[in-house]
Coordinates of C-alpha atoms and ligand atoms in Angstrom, one line a residue:
M145 CA 96.0 106.4 76.1
K146 CA 96.9 102.7 77.2
I147 CA 100.1 102.5 79.4
I148 CA 101.1 99.4 81.9
L149 CA 102.3 100.9 85.3
L150 CA 105.5 98.5 85.6
G151 CA 106.7 98.6 88.9
P152 CA 108.1 97.2 92.2
P153 CA 106.0 96.8 95.3
G154 CA 105.0 99.9 96.5
A155 CA 106.6 102.1 93.8
G156 CA 103.4 103.7 94.1
K157 CA 102.1 101.8 90.4
G158 CA 98.6 102.0 92.4
T159 CA 98.9 105.3 93.3
Q160 CA 99.5 107.2 90.1
A161 CA 96.9 104.5 88.4
A162 CA 93.8 106.1 90.2
L163 CA 95.7 109.9 89.2
L164 CA 95.8 108.8 86.0
M165 CA 92.5 107.2 85.3
E166 CA 90.8 110.9 86.5
K167 CA 93.2 112.4 84.2
Y168 CA 92.5 110.4 81.2
S169 CA 89.1 108.4 82.3
I170 CA 90.1 105.4 80.8
P171 CA 90.2 102.1 83.6
Q172 CA 93.0 100.8 85.5
V173 CA 93.1 97.1 85.0
S174 CA 95.0 96.1 88.4
T175 CA 95.5 92.3 88.9
G176 CA 96.2 92.7 92.4
D177 CA 92.7 94.4 93.1
M178 CA 91.0 92.1 90.7
L179 CA 92.6 88.6 93.3
R180 CA 91.9 90.5 96.0
A181 CA 88.1 90.9 95.2
A182 CA 88.1 87.3 94.4
V183 CA 89.9 87.0 97.9
Q184 CA 87.6 88.5 98.5
A185 CA 84.7 87.1 97.3
Q186 CA 86.4 83.6 98.1
S187 CA 85.5 82.8 94.8
P188 CA 87.9 78.9 94.2
M189 CA 90.1 81.0 92.6
G190 CA 90.8 83.4 95.2
I191 CA 91.3 80.7 97.6
E192 CA 93.9 79.5 95.9
A193 CA 95.3 82.9 94.9
K194 CA 95.3 83.7 98.6
K195 CA 98.7 81.2 99.4
H196 CA 100.4 82.7 96.9
M197 CA 99.9 86.6 97.8
N198 CA 100.3 86.2 101.5
A199 CA 103.1 84.5 100.9
G200 CA 104.3 87.0 98.2
G201 CA 104.6 84.9 95.2
L202 CA 103.3 85.1 92.2
V203 CA 99.6 83.8 91.4
P204 CA 100.4 81.2 88.7
D205 CA 100.6 83.2 85.3
N206 CA 97.0 80.9 83.5
V207 CA 95.3 82.6 86.1
V208 CA 96.0 86.2 85.9
I209 CA 96.5 85.9 81.4
G210 CA 92.9 84.5 81.9
I211 CA 91.5 87.4 84.0
V212 CA 93.3 90.2 82.1
R213 CA 92.2 88.6 78.6
E214 CA 88.8 88.7 80.0
R215 CA 88.9 92.6 81.8
L216 CA 90.7 94.2 77.9
Q217 CA 87.8 92.9 76.0
E218 CA 85.3 94.5 78.6
D219 CA 83.6 97.9 76.9
D220 CA 85.4 100.3 78.8
C221 CA 89.2 99.3 78.2
Q222 CA 88.4 100.6 74.3
E223 CA 89.4 103.5 74.1
G224 CA 92.4 102.4 76.7
F225 CA 93.7 101.5 79.7
I226 CA 96.3 101.5 82.9
L227 CA 97.7 97.9 83.3
D228 CA 99.1 97.8 86.6
G229 CA 100.8 94.6 87.4
F230 CA 100.7 92.5 84.8
P231 CA 102.2 91.5 83.4
R232 CA 104.9 90.5 86.0
T233 CA 106.8 87.1 83.6
R234 CA 108.3 87.1 80.5
P235 CA 105.1 84.4 79.7
Q236 CA 102.1 86.8 80.3
A237 CA 104.4 89.8 78.4
D238 CA 104.5 87.3 75.2
S239 CA 100.5 86.7 75.6
L240 CA 99.6 90.5 76.6
K241 CA 101.3 90.7 73.1
Q242 CA 99.5 88.2 71.5
V243 CA 95.6 89.6 73.4
L244 CA 96.7 93.1 72.4
V245 CA 97.3 91.6 68.7
E246 CA 93.5 89.7 68.3
L247 CA 92.3 93.3 69.5
G248 CA 94.0 95.6 67.2
K249 CA 95.3 97.1 70.0
K250 CA 99.3 99.0 70.2
L251 CA 100.5 100.3 74.0
D252 CA 101.6 103.7 73.8
A253 CA 104.1 102.9 76.5
V254 CA 105.1 101.7 79.0
I255 CA 106.6 103.1 82.4
S256 CA 108.5 102.0 84.7
L257 CA 108.9 103.9 88.3
Q258 CA 112.4 103.8 89.8
V259 CA 112.4 103.7 93.7
D260 CA 115.0 103.1 96.4
T261 CA 114.1 99.7 98.6
D262 CA 114.2 101.9 101.3
A263 CA 111.2 103.6 100.3
L264 CA 109.7 100.7 99.7
V265 CA 109.4 99.7 102.2
E266 CA 108.5 102.6 104.3
R267 CA 106.3 102.9 101.2
L268 CA 104.3 99.5 101.5
T269 CA 105.0 99.6 105.8
G270 CA 102.6 102.6 105.9
R271 CA 99.8 102.4 103.8
R272 CA 96.6 102.3 104.6
T273 CA 93.8 101.0 102.4
C274 CA 89.7 102.5 102.5
S275 CA 87.5 98.7 103.7
D276 CA 84.6 100.4 101.7
C277 CA 85.8 103.1 98.5
G278 CA 89.5 101.4 98.4
K279 CA 91.2 104.4 98.3
G280 CA 94.5 104.1 99.3
F281 CA 96.3 106.2 101.6
H282 CA 100.5 106.7 104.3
L283 CA 100.4 107.1 107.5
R284 CA 103.2 109.7 106.7
F285 CA 103.0 110.6 102.9
D286 CA 99.3 111.1 102.5
P287 CA 97.7 111.0 105.4
P288 CA 94.3 109.7 106.2
A289 CA 91.8 111.7 108.6
E290 CA 92.6 112.8 112.2
D291 CA 90.3 110.1 113.8
G292 CA 92.3 107.4 111.6
S293 CA 89.2 107.2 109.2
C294 CA 89.1 107.3 104.9
R295 CA 89.3 110.5 103.9
Y296 CA 86.8 110.4 101.0
C297 CA 84.1 108.9 102.4
G298 CA 84.7 108.0 106.3
G299 CA 85.5 104.3 106.0
K300 CA 88.0 101.9 107.8
L301 CA 91.0 101.5 107.1
N302 CA 92.7 98.3 106.6
Q303 CA 96.2 97.3 106.6
R304 CA 97.0 94.6 103.4
D305 CA 97.6 91.3 104.7
D306 CA 100.8 90.6 102.4
D307 CA 102.3 94.2 103.8
R308 CA 104.1 91.8 106.9
E309 CA 108.4 93.3 106.3
E310 CA 108.5 89.6 105.7
T311 CA 106.4 88.9 103.0
I312 CA 107.4 92.8 102.3
R313 CA 111.0 91.1 101.3
N314 CA 110.0 88.3 99.7
R315 CA 107.7 90.6 97.2
M316 CA 111.2 92.8 96.3
K317 CA 113.4 89.3 95.7
V318 CA 110.0 88.0 93.0
Y319 CA 110.6 91.6 91.9
Q320 CA 113.6 91.2 91.0
Q321 CA 114.0 88.2 89.5
Q322 CA 110.9 87.8 87.5
T323 CA 109.5 91.4 86.7
A324 CA 112.7 93.1 86.6
P325 CA 113.7 91.5 83.1
L326 CA 110.8 92.8 81.6
E327 CA 112.4 96.3 81.4
D328 CA 115.0 94.8 79.2
Y329 CA 111.8 93.4 76.8
Y330 CA 110.0 96.4 77.2
R331 CA 113.1 98.6 76.3
Q332 CA 113.6 96.3 73.2
E333 CA 109.9 96.9 71.7
G334 CA 110.7 100.6 72.3
L335 CA 108.3 101.4 74.7
L336 CA 109.9 101.7 78.3
V337 CA 110.5 105.1 79.6
A338 CA 112.1 105.2 82.8
V339 CA 110.2 108.0 85.4
D340 CA 112.0 109.0 89.2
G341 CA 109.1 107.7 91.3
M342 CA 111.5 109.3 94.2
S343 CA 109.8 112.5 94.9
D344 CA 106.2 112.9 96.1
I345 CA 103.2 112.2 94.4
A346 CA 102.3 115.2 92.8
A347 CA 105.4 115.0 91.4
V348 CA 105.8 112.3 90.4
Q349 CA 102.1 112.5 88.3
Q350 CA 103.7 115.5 86.7
A351 CA 107.0 113.2 85.9
I352 CA 104.4 110.8 84.4
L353 CA 102.0 113.1 82.2
V354 CA 105.5 114.8 80.2
A355 CA 107.1 111.4 79.9
L356 CA 103.5 110.2 78.8
Q357 CA 103.3 113.8 76.3
G358 CA 104.3 113.1 72.5
R359 CA 103.1 109.4 72.9
Ligands
AP5_524 P1 100.1 93.7 93.7 O1 98.5 93.9 94.1 O2 100.2 94.1 92.2 O3 101.1 94.7 94.5 P2 102.3 95.1 94.4 O4 103.2 95.0 93.6 O5 103.6 94.3 94.9 O6 102.8 96.7 94.1 P3 101.7 97.1 95.3 O7 100.0 97.7 95.2 O8 102.2 96.8 96.9 O9 102.6 98.9 95.5 P4 101.6 100.1 94.7 O10 103.1 99.8 93.1 O11 100.5 99.9 94.2 O12 102.2 101.2 95.9 P5 101.0 101.9 96.2 O13 100.8 103.3 95.0 O14 100.1 101.2 96.7 O15 99.9 92.5 93.8 C1 99.8 91.5 95.1 C2 100.2 90.9 94.9 O16 98.9 90.0 93.9 C3 101.5 89.4 94.3 O17 102.1 89.7 95.4 C4 101.1 88.5 93.4 O18 101.1 87.6 94.2 C5 99.2 89.0 92.8 N1 99.6 89.1 92.0 C6 99.7 90.9 91.3 N2 99.5 90.4 89.6 C7 99.9 89.3 89.3 C8 100.1 89.3 87.9 N3 100.3 89.4 87.1 N4 100.9 88.1 88.4 C9 101.1 87.5 89.4 N5 100.5 87.2 90.5 C10 99.7 89.1 90.5 O19 102.2 102.8 97.0 C11 102.6 102.5 98.4 C12 102.4 103.9 99.4 O20 103.4 104.7 98.8 C13 100.8 103.9 99.5 O21 100.4 103.7 101.1 C14 101.4 105.5 98.5 O22 100.1 106.3 99.8 C15 102.5 105.1 98.9 N6 103.2 106.5 97.7 C16 103.1 106.6 96.8 N7 104.0 107.2 96.2 C17 104.2 107.9 96.9 C18 104.8 108.8 96.9 N8 105.9 109.4 95.6 N9 106.1 109.2 97.8 C19 105.3 109.2 98.9 N10 104.9 107.8 99.1 C20 103.9 107.4 98.2
MG525 MG1 99.0 98.0 93.9
ZN526 ZN1 87.0 105.1 101.3

């Protein structure tokens, strides 16, 4: 299964990718996660990326395209993958198309998660992520352990630097301007599947699985 998860910040791309990864035994390829790892490692690319990320803007196309191109060639991506947060611009979508032709692969579906703006803000402000295992939580919708630690490994939970209200607003704007047009792009390719992302995590998962049936 080769899938793109498309959707605004907080739509549930990462949450659903983790569930699909288990279901289909294919890796989640999240450009956001890979960029945050580079920021953490303080690599030259990470130092450059951090400026864009903390402002809620996009990291330059050539950087992310390079990362994804390399990642999709790794062994674990040969049977399938879930792209989370990529592509985000028209040039990224065009480059992905070219990379897939080179690799002799075809996308099965582009799942577009539909969530209202108010719900997005609530999801992002309540999000916490484990600093050890990377599992995501929500203070209200997917709560951590009673002592506020990770339910899976007991690790300390952190809030993402870009989940501050002002940065969130800019990320939403950038999404509308640069990424939302990709819905039309993939609709024209016959790949777009819109999924209601407003219900709870399990119900959204079920809707995605139904949408993927027969693809
Ligand atoms: P990225 O990490 O991709 O962030 P994003 O697109 O803004 O999306 P999020 O990760 O914030 O949201 P999500 O949809 O994964 O939601 P989640 O599942 O966590 O990118 C970060 C930055 O990196 C970008 O701003 C940019 O600077 C850079 N970048 C990354 N990719 C790039 C690219 N391709 N090109 C250029 N720059 C790039 O869910 C959110 C919360 O809601 C969680 O707490 C979760 O528990 C909860 N939740 C999930 N589903 C539900 C539900 N159904 N009901 C209730 N709560 C729910
Ligand atoms: Mg995410
Ligand atoms: Zn953990």
